[in-house]
XYZ file of N, CA and C in Angstrom:
651
model
N 114.455 119.930 87.749
C 114.583 118.470 89.035
C 112.876 119.426 89.699
N 112.684 117.781 89.613
C 110.686 118.277 90.716
C 111.312 118.126 92.429
N 110.910 118.288 93.196
C 110.985 118.540 94.657
C 111.279 116.722 95.311
N 109.960 115.819 94.216
C 110.234 114.301 95.012
C 110.254 113.804 93.526
N 111.337 113.443 92.970
C 111.911 113.401 91.543
C 112.020 111.452 91.005
N 112.697 110.866 92.060
C 113.643 109.221 92.197
C 113.156 108.985 93.863
N 112.943 108.087 93.841
C 113.609 106.819 94.556
C 113.980 106.719 95.412
N 114.845 106.540 96.449
C 116.297 106.001 96.612
C 116.316 104.668 95.802
N 117.375 103.824 95.462
C 117.535 102.960 95.084
C 117.825 101.793 96.400
N 117.595 100.694 96.016
C 117.300 99.655 96.808
C 118.732 98.921 97.667
N 120.293 99.446 96.393
C 120.867 99.228 97.191
C 121.820 99.843 98.483
N 120.797 100.822 98.545
C 121.855 101.669 99.077
C 121.220 101.609 100.666
N 122.298 101.538 101.709
C 122.216 101.837 103.374
C 122.557 102.889 103.917
N 121.543 103.181 104.571
C 121.469 104.536 105.435
C 120.727 104.266 106.679
N 121.155 104.039 108.343
C 120.131 103.972 109.005
C 121.074 105.618 110.010
N 118.710 106.378 109.067
C 119.600 107.589 110.402
C 119.710 108.192 110.737
N 118.433 107.738 111.689
C 118.056 106.933 113.103
C 119.710 107.031 113.892
N 119.818 105.799 113.736
C 120.574 106.020 113.955
C 121.885 106.733 115.090
N 122.674 107.707 113.384
C 123.626 108.524 112.851
C 123.040 109.660 113.443
N 121.810 110.114 113.845
C 120.969 110.977 114.752
C 120.776 111.129 116.005
N 120.772 110.077 115.995
C 121.064 109.617 117.753
C 122.432 109.822 118.930
N 123.288 108.877 117.177
C 124.848 109.422 117.847
C 124.933 110.656 117.815
N 124.766 112.058 117.520
C 124.303 112.986 117.080
C 124.249 113.687 118.178
N 123.164 112.952 118.656
C 122.247 114.021 119.977
C 122.924 113.769 121.035
N 123.183 112.651 121.487
C 124.520 112.217 122.125
C 125.972 113.041 122.039
N 126.295 112.802 120.875
C 127.882 113.777 121.442
C 127.184 115.398 121.402
N 125.858 115.298 120.777
C 126.259 116.974 121.890
C 125.833 117.226 123.226
N 124.829 116.066 123.552
C 124.488 116.090 124.879
C 126.083 116.538 125.847
N 127.195 115.628 124.872
C 128.175 115.330 125.781
C 128.807 116.524 126.600
N 129.101 116.940 124.853
C 129.731 118.415 124.116
C 129.006 119.459 125.665
N 127.866 119.139 125.910
C 126.941 120.230 126.161
C 127.234 120.378 127.509
N 126.949 119.100 128.018
C 127.133 118.888 129.866
C 128.541 119.099 129.866
N 129.270 119.400 128.445
C 131.167 119.266 129.716
C 130.721 120.549 129.850
N 130.233 121.430 128.622
C 130.345 123.185 128.678
C 130.040 123.552 129.374
N 128.911 123.423 130.373
C 127.829 122.958 131.600
C 128.583 123.655 132.549
N 130.043 121.690 132.564
C 130.735 121.742 134.140
C 131.344 123.290 133.641
N 132.329 124.051 132.489
C 132.956 124.761 132.547
C 131.911 125.956 133.390
N 131.174 126.490 132.812
C 130.230 127.349 133.102
C 129.273 127.310 134.393
N 130.305 126.373 134.976
C 129.314 126.021 136.332
C 130.433 127.304 137.423
N 131.379 127.191 137.239
C 132.407 128.223 138.085
C 133.252 128.950 137.196
N 132.482 129.365 136.476
C 132.552 130.921 134.976
C 131.064 131.670 135.194
N 131.528 133.078 135.122
C 131.002 134.276 135.142
C 130.784 134.471 134.217
N 130.213 135.438 133.223
C 130.894 136.912 132.477
C 130.821 137.579 132.925
N 132.052 138.037 131.919
C 133.324 139.318 132.436
C 131.973 140.132 132.382
N 130.785 140.703 132.239
C 130.312 141.820 131.984
C 129.171 141.588 132.903
N 129.415 143.021 133.977
C 127.910 143.059 134.848
C 126.795 142.988 134.683
N 126.022 141.985 135.566
C 124.515 142.390 134.909
C 123.913 142.654 135.107
N 124.168 144.333 135.250
C 123.169 145.722 136.264
C 124.203 146.985 135.747
N 123.475 148.269 136.049
C 124.538 149.480 135.259
C 123.112 149.428 134.271
N 123.775 150.509 134.164
C 123.245 151.637 133.264
C 123.045 150.706 131.479
N 124.650 150.163 131.132
C 125.028 149.710 130.131
C 125.181 148.413 130.753
N 123.992 147.133 130.261
C 123.820 145.942 131.070
C 124.400 145.181 129.352
N 125.531 144.904 129.150
C 126.031 143.920 128.105
C 125.242 142.911 128.709
N 125.387 142.758 129.885
C 125.150 141.033 130.121
C 123.904 140.603 130.293
N 122.447 141.514 130.287
C 121.491 141.666 129.460
C 121.031 142.108 128.073
N 121.574 142.384 127.617
C 121.528 142.918 126.265
C 122.142 141.206 125.040
N 123.401 140.650 125.626
C 123.675 138.925 125.253
C 122.261 138.627 125.382
N 122.564 137.947 126.991
C 121.433 137.709 126.878
C 119.863 137.515 126.059
N 119.119 138.962 125.508
C 118.440 139.184 124.585
C 118.283 138.516 123.940
N 119.283 139.259 122.637
C 120.064 138.540 121.337
C 120.182 136.964 121.827
N 120.812 136.597 122.281
C 120.309 135.004 122.688
C 118.960 134.396 122.747
N 117.801 135.626 123.241
C 116.903 134.450 123.357
C 116.125 135.052 122.253
N 116.487 136.169 121.458
C 115.882 136.126 119.509
C 116.215 135.281 118.942
N 117.902 134.837 119.397
C 118.795 134.024 118.485
C 117.574 132.198 118.394
N 117.491 132.296 119.601
C 116.913 130.600 119.952
C 115.539 130.797 119.451
N 114.383 131.819 120.132
C 112.951 131.557 119.021
C 113.464 131.834 117.472
N 113.772 131.918 116.470
C 114.968 132.355 115.424
C 114.409 130.742 114.963
N 116.008 129.982 116.338
C 115.705 128.958 115.476
C 114.808 127.929 116.000
N 113.605 128.204 116.622
C 112.673 127.312 117.039
C 111.418 127.379 115.640
N 111.234 128.872 115.290
C 111.013 129.019 114.162
C 111.232 128.368 112.498
N 112.408 129.258 112.454
C 112.896 128.174 111.248
C 113.287 126.434 111.491
N 113.586 126.007 112.072
C 113.429 124.133 112.212
C 111.964 123.747 112.056
N 110.912 124.517 113.381
C 109.990 124.376 112.575
C 109.352 124.083 110.705
N 109.524 125.571 110.188
C 109.006 125.686 109.351
C 110.548 125.407 108.384
N 111.343 124.583 108.368
C 112.416 123.529 107.445
C 111.481 122.487 107.782
N 110.180 121.434 108.968
C 110.124 120.559 108.555
C 108.823 120.204 107.503
N 108.202 121.623 108.142
C 107.121 121.182 106.954
C 107.447 121.087 105.458
N 108.854 121.425 105.212
C 109.320 120.357 104.218
C 109.707 119.129 103.198
N 110.634 118.480 104.566
C 111.176 118.056 104.919
C 111.374 116.906 105.564
N 109.676 117.523 106.739
C 109.415 115.684 107.696
C 109.227 114.764 107.136
N 109.805 113.353 107.517
C 109.605 112.516 107.115
C 110.405 111.411 105.231
N 110.754 113.043 104.611
C 111.260 112.643 103.345
C 112.548 112.735 102.630
N 113.290 112.841 104.036
C 115.064 112.787 103.963
C 115.759 111.296 102.737
N 115.259 110.182 103.298
C 115.592 109.546 102.658
C 114.696 108.401 101.949
N 113.130 109.715 101.086
C 112.736 109.329 100.051
C 112.901 110.299 99.165
N 113.323 111.528 99.094
C 113.655 112.279 97.584
C 114.572 112.947 98.082
N 114.632 114.019 96.666
C 116.126 115.137 96.995
C 114.819 116.781 97.355
N 114.810 116.790 98.514
C 113.924 117.904 98.912
C 114.407 119.217 98.471
N 114.690 120.340 97.705
C 115.202 121.178 97.019
C 114.211 122.313 96.848
N 113.179 122.688 97.540
C 112.239 123.826 97.494
C 111.952 124.468 98.636
N 111.505 125.902 98.334
C 111.393 126.277 100.172
C 112.950 126.573 100.981
N 113.397 126.500 102.013
C 113.893 126.517 102.731
C 115.863 126.025 102.378
N 115.517 124.922 101.325
C 115.600 123.702 101.453
C 116.382 124.093 99.448
N 115.914 125.229 98.228
C 116.200 125.522 97.453
C 117.454 126.113 97.413
N 117.500 127.157 98.699
C 118.656 128.390 99.065
C 120.245 127.305 99.700
N 120.096 126.345 100.798
C 120.687 125.902 101.862
C 120.891 124.246 101.930
N 121.449 123.531 101.219
C 120.864 121.750 100.967
C 120.757 121.549 103.385
N 121.340 122.004 103.796
C 120.824 121.732 105.790
C 120.893 123.103 106.265
N 118.681 123.710 105.485
C 119.084 124.922 106.992
C 118.614 123.856 108.152
N 117.285 123.273 108.231
C 117.769 122.473 109.532
C 118.611 122.596 110.185
N 120.038 122.387 109.664
C 121.362 122.099 110.897
C 121.165 123.688 111.304
N 121.635 124.485 110.193
C 122.039 126.155 110.071
C 121.108 127.122 111.435
N 119.466 126.846 111.156
C 119.313 126.930 112.084
C 119.349 126.503 113.817
N 120.389 125.162 114.152
C 120.537 124.485 115.252
C 121.511 125.087 114.736
N 122.440 125.382 114.485
C 123.567 126.507 114.515
C 123.041 128.413 115.322
N 122.532 128.333 115.660
C 121.862 129.992 115.623
C 121.139 129.163 117.092
N 120.375 128.244 117.376
C 119.887 128.706 118.513
C 121.026 127.968 119.132
N 121.801 127.360 119.436
C 123.244 126.686 119.070
C 124.461 128.513 120.685
N 123.749 129.072 119.280
C 124.773 130.467 119.607
C 123.428 130.946 120.984
N 122.458 131.110 120.619
C 121.132 131.426 121.782
C 121.443 131.198 122.850
N 121.425 130.079 123.448
C 121.613 129.301 124.812
C 123.873 129.458 125.188
N 124.255 129.769 124.306
C 125.650 129.994 124.893
C 125.033 131.480 125.139
N 124.765 132.731 124.729
C 124.606 133.644 125.285
C 123.203 134.182 126.243
N 122.771 132.727 126.551
C 122.364 132.559 127.911
C 122.956 132.922 129.151
N 124.326 132.703 128.911
C 124.914 132.681 130.079
C 125.653 134.494 130.098
N 125.139 135.690 129.223
C 125.635 136.765 129.394
C 127.024 136.852 128.994
N 127.212 135.926 128.156
C 129.170 135.427 126.580
C 129.244 135.597 125.036
N 129.625 136.266 125.230
C 129.312 136.407 123.576
C 130.335 135.017 123.955
N 131.664 135.077 124.294
C 132.659 133.410 124.249
C 131.561 132.070 124.260
N 130.743 131.892 124.663
C 129.526 130.968 125.353
C 128.844 130.666 123.876
N 128.254 132.020 123.564
C 127.568 132.174 122.077
C 128.438 131.060 120.923
N 129.713 132.131 121.082
C 130.650 131.465 119.272
C 131.182 130.254 119.664
N 131.418 129.811 121.052
C 131.722 129.100 121.337
C 130.243 127.477 121.313
N 129.507 127.321 121.728
C 128.719 126.774 121.480
C 128.087 126.446 120.137
N 127.638 127.682 119.069
C 127.959 127.094 117.965
C 129.061 126.660 117.186
N 129.801 127.332 117.152
C 131.355 126.579 117.010
C 131.305 124.893 116.793
N 130.826 124.200 117.697
C 131.095 123.128 118.673
C 130.003 122.537 117.615
N 128.761 123.253 117.738
C 127.216 122.371 116.975
C 128.308 122.266 115.766
N 128.436 123.374 115.094
C 129.083 123.388 113.955
C 130.002 122.022 113.190
N 130.414 121.963 114.317
C 132.265 121.025 114.322
C 131.479 119.328 114.070
N 130.183 118.694 114.974
C 129.347 118.299 114.696
C 128.139 117.794 114.071
N 127.275 118.686 113.186
C 126.622 118.378 111.942
C 127.413 118.593 110.911
N 129.133 118.836 111.410
C 129.743 118.934 109.836
C 129.998 117.710 109.429
N 130.998 116.474 110.273
C 130.544 115.202 110.910
C 129.131 114.653 110.220
N 128.058 114.722 110.634
C 126.713 113.435 110.524
C 126.361 114.104 108.909
N 126.458 115.324 108.151
C 126.059 115.811 106.780
C 127.639 115.471 105.579
N 128.336 115.168 106.407
C 129.640 114.378 105.511
C 128.529 112.755 104.803
N 128.310 112.093 106.087
C 127.502 111.351 106.045
C 126.626 110.515 105.072
N 125.494 111.607 105.813
C 124.460 112.236 105.205
C 124.450 112.001 103.703
N 125.629 113.058 103.232
C 125.451 113.191 101.976
C 126.259 111.728 100.806
N 127.609 111.341 101.709
C 127.427 110.038 101.186
C 126.052 109.008 100.527
N 125.697 108.669 101.850
C 124.339 108.222 101.001
C 122.900 108.913 100.264
N 122.608 110.400 100.581
C 122.924 110.876 99.285
C 122.779 110.675 97.603
N 124.377 110.687 97.921
C 125.530 110.469 96.656
C 124.817 109.063 95.902
N 125.579 107.571 97.249
C 124.750 106.382 96.268
C 123.042 106.759 95.913
N 122.833 107.156 96.544
C 121.236 106.684 96.614
C 120.224 107.512 95.048
N 120.546 108.732 95.279
C 120.073 109.589 94.161
C 121.176 109.705 93.160
N 122.053 109.699 93.026
C 122.974 109.481 91.331
C 123.251 111.139 91.632
N 123.299 111.294 89.829
C 123.327 112.394 89.227
C 122.787 113.728 89.641
N 121.566 113.250 89.950
C 120.156 114.804 90.293
C 120.637 114.887 91.887
N 121.002 114.672 92.833
C 121.942 114.223 94.295
C 122.633 115.259 94.251
N 123.630 114.929 92.689
C 125.265 115.687 92.699
C 125.141 116.309 91.929
N 124.246 116.755 90.968
C 123.521 118.362 90.634
C 123.580 119.352 91.702
N 122.449 118.595 93.067
C 121.881 119.369 93.444
C 123.000 120.415 94.518
N 123.257 118.751 94.793
C 125.096 119.815 95.808
C 125.551 120.239 95.235
N 125.805 120.248 93.923
C 126.981 121.074 93.239
C 126.745 123.078 92.889
N 125.336 122.820 93.152
C 124.334 124.069 92.830
C 124.136 124.681 94.165
N 123.659 124.063 94.631
C 123.229 125.212 96.733
C 124.554 124.855 97.179
N 124.851 125.465 98.580
C 125.037 125.679 99.395
C 125.485 124.453 100.306
N 126.287 123.625 101.261
C 125.901 123.737 102.238
C 125.361 124.026 103.563
N 125.168 124.375 104.033
C 125.205 125.487 105.095
C 125.032 126.816 105.169
N 125.898 127.971 104.119
C 125.844 129.142 104.161
C 124.280 129.216 102.630
N 123.396 130.060 103.098
C 122.239 130.621 101.883
C 122.676 131.046 101.041
N 122.088 130.359 99.612
C 122.559 131.518 98.837
C 120.850 131.662 98.366
N 120.504 133.210 98.413
C 119.042 133.695 98.971
C 118.745 133.717 97.393
N 119.784 134.202 96.336
C 119.205 133.780 94.932
C 119.009 132.742 94.426
N 119.147 132.159 94.837
C 118.630 130.106 94.262
C 117.027 130.742 94.927
N 115.957 131.061 95.729
C 115.633 130.873 95.809
C 114.267 130.081 95.041
N 113.941 129.183 95.800
C 112.323 128.871 94.682
C 110.823 127.935 95.278
N 110.037 127.802 95.215
C 109.300 127.164 95.975
C 107.802 126.676 95.530
N 106.896 125.953 96.490
C 106.113 125.458 95.634
C 104.355 125.494 95.997
N 103.584 125.873 95.507
C 102.314 125.791 95.983
C 101.270 125.293 97.173
N 102.050 123.861 96.893
C 101.298 122.701 97.921
C 102.099 122.362 98.043
N 102.189 122.353 99.892
C 102.929 121.126 100.014
C 102.074 120.179 101.213
N 102.773 118.619 101.531
C 102.058 117.828 101.766
C 102.736 117.840 103.466
N 101.747 118.114 104.414
C 102.736 118.533 105.851
C 102.357 117.637 106.313
N 102.889 116.674 107.265
C 103.334 115.374 108.421
C 103.214 116.074 109.399
N 101.638 116.629 110.056
C 101.213 116.949 111.516
C 102.505 116.561 112.575
N 102.579 115.294 112.703
C 103.426 115.154 113.674
C 104.964 115.103 114.190
N 105.647 114.975 112.162
C 106.569 114.907 112.258
C 106.966 116.330 112.465
N 106.088 117.841 111.952
C 106.736 118.948 112.354
C 105.957 119.429 113.770
N 105.309 118.986 114.653
C 105.139 119.193 115.940
C 106.370 118.330 116.617
N 106.734 117.045 116.548
C 107.993 116.873 116.660
C 109.201 117.741 116.997
N 109.640 118.347 115.727
C 111.021 118.776 115.447
C 110.391 120.642 115.981
N 109.414 120.870 116.139
C 108.944 121.776 116.739
C 109.428 121.621 118.657
N 109.135 120.563 119.406
C 109.174 120.340 120.360
C 111.354 120.180 120.596
N 111.139 119.284 119.227
C 112.636 118.837 120.119
C 113.198 120.198 119.560
N 113.737 121.300 119.177
C 113.809 122.089 119.304
C 113.939 123.223 120.103
N 113.068 122.997 121.109
C 112.056 123.905 122.119
C 113.093 123.986 123.323
N 113.621 122.498 122.721
C 115.335 123.013 123.888
C 116.572 123.286 124.279
N 116.608 124.365 123.236
C 117.577 125.326 123.668
C 116.888 126.262 124.438
N 115.354 126.326 124.900
C 114.839 127.131 125.722
C 115.446 126.654 126.945
N 115.372 125.987 127.572
C 115.859 124.948 128.774
C 117.292 125.631 129.637
N 117.881 125.921 128.112
C 119.055 126.812 128.212
C 118.878 127.963 129.462
N 118.020 128.864 128.886
C 117.334 130.367 130.288
C 117.452 129.352 131.570
N 116.678 128.730 131.937
C 116.548 128.676 133.532
C 117.776 128.317 134.293
N 118.491 126.893 133.298
C 120.057 126.791 133.577
C 120.509 127.458 133.535
N 120.936 128.925 133.049
C 121.830 129.713 133.533
C 121.678 130.594 134.668
N 120.368 130.962 134.300
C 119.920 132.097 135.640
C 120.353 131.165 136.718
N 119.929 129.776 137.309
C 119.912 128.989 137.963
C 121.052 128.687 138.309
N 122.641 128.670 138.095
C 123.606 128.810 137.294
C 124.397 130.671 138.188
N 124.043 131.682 137.597
C 123.544 132.934 137.980
C 123.532 133.035 139.027
N 122.604 132.242 139.954
C 121.832 132.542 140.841
C 122.963 131.929 143.119
N 123.120 130.964 141.714
C 124.033 129.653 142.719
C 125.440 130.543 143.145
N 125.391 131.231 141.937
C 127.145 131.372 141.934
C 126.886 132.737 142.618
N 125.607 133.325 143.249
C 124.899 134.523 144.172
C 125.698 134.654 145.409
N 125.040 133.658 145.894
C 124.220 133.290 147.115
C 126.479 132.413 147.000
N 126.899 132.549 146.275
C 128.348 131.989 146.433
C 128.038 130.017 147.684
N 127.393 129.745 146.941
C 126.681 128.251 146.899
C 127.756 127.462 145.486
N 128.021 128.736 144.564
C 129.167 127.700 143.468
C 130.551 129.299 143.671
N 131.632 129.170 143.377
C 132.517 129.664 143.851
C 133.081 129.899 142.242
N 133.636 131.002 142.039
C 133.274 132.361 140.253
C 135.632 131.875 140.563
N 134.989 130.753 139.309
C 136.771 130.579 139.230
C 137.396 131.382 137.987
N 136.719 132.364 137.060
C 137.328 132.377 135.658
C 136.516 133.386 135.721
N 136.664 133.657 134.791
C 135.619 135.706 134.108
C 135.869 134.944 132.557
N 134.095 134.620 131.567
C 134.180 134.576 129.948
C 133.785 135.848 130.058
N 134.666 136.720 128.530
C 133.564 137.705 128.360
C 132.982 137.298 127.208
């Protein structure tokens, strides 16, 4: 099956923009709630000394954020603007049906890690997985109705989230839509906002503007 084998049936109706907007709203609300918790919490690990686990977690988190930004941008080269028009099953989509979302999980973990807490990193990733799982199920229903057997075959062969690298295949050329690629890159950079946010909270706590009510490992 080629990268653009068939177009969706006209009877299939699905507003991806609405679903994505709802997903962003839910993530924003959950993110705001998480920040509210972290406003009065501090990493259990000290942020000074020779074995500075706090800073190590933050550094690993930054690396995860950069991977997420690069990964989501890379995926957009293949999928940008094509989600409702064709079954994309090459490049990252040949090993995983939702690589854009997988990189979002990585970015969420990196954002949580900016608080110097492994627990915050894991919790952020888990929450993001749960939210995106709901979105993916809705998308899968649309794609099953729109493309029928070709998509069902792709769905049966390629994992939803966990990559199966042995399935990798690519193409020699791609039709790239720069505007959509740039938009994906800019959207992914939102993970970087966790760095000044976490640093700001830590500074306010250090100056006793915000009380530390609990410690987070």
